[in-house]
Amino acid sequence: MYIKIIEQLIEPILLEDIDQVEIREISKNENEVEVIILAPRAFFKKLIGKNGNIIQALSTLVNLKAEMNNQKVKVTVNELS
């Protein structure tokens, strides 16, 4: 569910490079979900932004949706190897 939201939010940032990114959703328990964005290191600056502004915005938007379902989502960016 949150994968689709993240994809829609990062697509304008990465444009045609979106196919080089993998997004995984891990349910820790009923109320906690972790979304991991796996991307080549070259995309980190685009996905994290200056001072982490972009990743914070992504996390905030996803958590607004998650609150409707009484959930909390942690969004992280890791290197795709």
PDB file of C-alpha atoms in Angstrom:
ATOM      1  CA  MET A   1       0.000   0.000   0.000  1.00  0.00           C
ATOM      2  CA  TYR A   2       2.725   2.492   0.960  1.00  0.00           C
ATOM      3  CA  ILE A   3       4.932   1.374  -1.925  1.00  0.00           C
ATOM      4  CA  LYS A   4       2.497   2.888  -4.424  1.00  0.00           C
ATOM      5  CA  ILE A   5       2.436   6.185  -2.510  1.00  0.00           C
ATOM      6  CA  ILE A   6       6.250   6.361  -2.385  1.00  0.00           C
ATOM      7  CA  GLU A   7       6.504   5.522  -6.097  1.00  0.00           C
ATOM      8  CA  GLN A   8       4.114   8.336  -6.970  1.00  0.00           C
ATOM      9  CA  LEU A   9       6.027  10.803  -4.791  1.00  0.00           C
ATOM     10  CA  ILE A  10       9.535  10.002  -6.057  1.00  0.00           C
ATOM     11  CA  GLU A  11       8.639   9.582  -9.732  1.00  0.00           C
ATOM     12  CA  PRO A  12       8.814  13.354 -10.450  1.00  0.00           C
ATOM     13  CA  ILE A  13      12.188  13.485  -8.684  1.00  0.00           C
ATOM     14  CA  LEU A  14      13.837  10.623 -10.577  1.00  0.00           C
ATOM     15  CA  LEU A  15      11.844  10.814 -13.841  1.00  0.00           C
ATOM     16  CA  GLU A  16      13.044   8.084 -16.249  1.00  0.00           C
ATOM     17  CA  ASP A  17      15.476   6.686 -13.637  1.00  0.00           C
ATOM     18  CA  ILE A  18      12.597   5.422 -11.479  1.00  0.00           C
ATOM     19  CA  ASP A  19      13.078   1.905 -12.893  1.00  0.00           C
ATOM     20  CA  GLN A  20      16.518   1.736 -11.218  1.00  0.00           C
ATOM     21  CA  VAL A  21      14.933   2.027  -7.766  1.00  0.00           C
ATOM     22  CA  GLU A  22      13.424  -0.828  -5.771  1.00  0.00           C
ATOM     23  CA  ILE A  23      10.964  -0.249  -2.939  1.00  0.00           C
ATOM     24  CA  ARG A  24      10.247  -2.848  -0.261  1.00  0.00           C
ATOM     25  CA  GLU A  25       7.655  -2.820   2.488  1.00  0.00           C
ATOM     26  CA  ILE A  26       8.244  -4.759   5.690  1.00  0.00           C
ATOM     27  CA  SER A  27       5.502  -5.113   8.295  1.00  0.00           C
ATOM     28  CA  LYS A  28       7.098  -5.136  11.727  1.00  0.00           C
ATOM     29  CA  ASN A  29       3.748  -5.643  13.416  1.00  0.00           C
ATOM     30  CA  GLU A  30       0.134  -4.614  12.963  1.00  0.00           C
ATOM     31  CA  ASN A  31       0.859  -0.932  13.617  1.00  0.00           C
ATOM     32  CA  GLU A  32       4.410  -0.474  12.310  1.00  0.00           C
ATOM     33  CA  VAL A  33       5.646  -0.680   8.736  1.00  0.00           C
ATOM     34  CA  GLU A  34       9.093   0.020   7.322  1.00  0.00           C
ATOM     35  CA  VAL A  35       9.451   1.129   3.712  1.00  0.00           C
ATOM     36  CA  ILE A  36      12.952   0.771   2.299  1.00  0.00           C
ATOM     37  CA  ILE A  37      13.925   2.595  -0.873  1.00  0.00           C
ATOM     38  CA  LEU A  38      16.842   0.777  -2.500  1.00  0.00           C
ATOM     39  CA  ALA A  39      18.650   3.004  -4.960  1.00  0.00           C
ATOM     40  CA  PRO A  40      22.085   3.411  -6.539  1.00  0.00           C
ATOM     41  CA  ARG A  41      24.316   5.752  -4.534  1.00  0.00           C
ATOM     42  CA  ALA A  42      24.128   8.321  -7.361  1.00  0.00           C
ATOM     43  CA  PHE A  43      20.450   8.907  -6.499  1.00  0.00           C
ATOM     44  CA  PHE A  44      20.959   9.471  -2.767  1.00  0.00           C
ATOM     45  CA  LYS A  45      21.318  13.238  -3.130  1.00  0.00           C
ATOM     46  CA  LYS A  46      18.072  13.412  -5.125  1.00  0.00           C
ATOM     47  CA  LEU A  47      16.157  11.187  -2.703  1.00  0.00           C
ATOM     48  CA  ILE A  48      17.488  12.581   0.561  1.00  0.00           C
ATOM     49  CA  GLY A  49      17.851  16.219  -0.449  1.00  0.00           C
ATOM     50  CA  LYS A  50      19.746  19.012   1.216  1.00  0.00           C
ATOM     51  CA  ASN A  51      19.746  18.461   4.988  1.00  0.00           C
ATOM     52  CA  GLY A  52      17.374  15.513   4.543  1.00  0.00           C
ATOM     53  CA  ASN A  53      14.466  17.695   3.465  1.00  0.00           C
ATOM     54  CA  ILE A  54      13.135  15.376   0.747  1.00  0.00           C
ATOM     55  CA  ILE A  55      13.212  12.178   2.805  1.00  0.00           C
ATOM     56  CA  GLN A  56      11.555  14.040   5.704  1.00  0.00           C
ATOM     57  CA  ALA A  57       8.807  15.268   3.389  1.00  0.00           C
ATOM     58  CA  LEU A  58       8.289  11.745   1.985  1.00  0.00           C
ATOM     59  CA  SER A  59       8.105  10.332   5.481  1.00  0.00           C
ATOM     60  CA  THR A  60       5.642  12.995   6.618  1.00  0.00           C
ATOM     61  CA  LEU A  61       3.312  12.484   3.650  1.00  0.00           C
ATOM     62  CA  VAL A  62       3.338   8.694   4.018  1.00  0.00           C
ATOM     63  CA  ASN A  63       2.731   8.933   7.761  1.00  0.00           C
ATOM     64  CA  LEU A  64      -0.255  11.220   7.225  1.00  0.00           C
ATOM     65  CA  LYS A  65      -1.843   8.400   5.226  1.00  0.00           C
ATOM     66  CA  ALA A  66      -0.683   5.803   7.756  1.00  0.00           C
ATOM     67  CA  GLU A  67      -2.311   7.666  10.646  1.00  0.00           C
ATOM     68  CA  MET A  68      -5.682   7.082   9.001  1.00  0.00           C
ATOM     69  CA  ASN A  69      -5.006   3.353   9.424  1.00  0.00           C
ATOM     70  CA  ASN A  70      -3.563   3.723  12.947  1.00  0.00           C
ATOM     71  CA  GLN A  71      -0.106   2.839  11.664  1.00  0.00           C
ATOM     72  CA  LYS A  72       3.352   4.367  11.741  1.00  0.00           C
ATOM     73  CA  VAL A  73       5.709   4.123   8.764  1.00  0.00           C
ATOM     74  CA  LYS A  74       9.482   4.462   8.799  1.00  0.00           C
ATOM     75  CA  VAL A  75      10.981   5.419   5.420  1.00  0.00           C
ATOM     76  CA  THR A  76      14.671   4.723   4.783  1.00  0.00           C
ATOM     77  CA  VAL A  77      16.977   4.932   1.780  1.00  0.00           C
ATOM     78  CA  ASN A  78      19.628   2.234   1.361  1.00  0.00           C
ATOM     79  CA  GLU A  79      22.153   1.510  -1.354  1.00  0.00           C
ATOM     80  CA  LEU A  80      21.100  -0.981  -4.006  1.00  0.00           C
ATOM     81  CA  SER A  81      23.924  -3.419  -4.566  1.00  0.00           C
TER      82      SER A  81
END
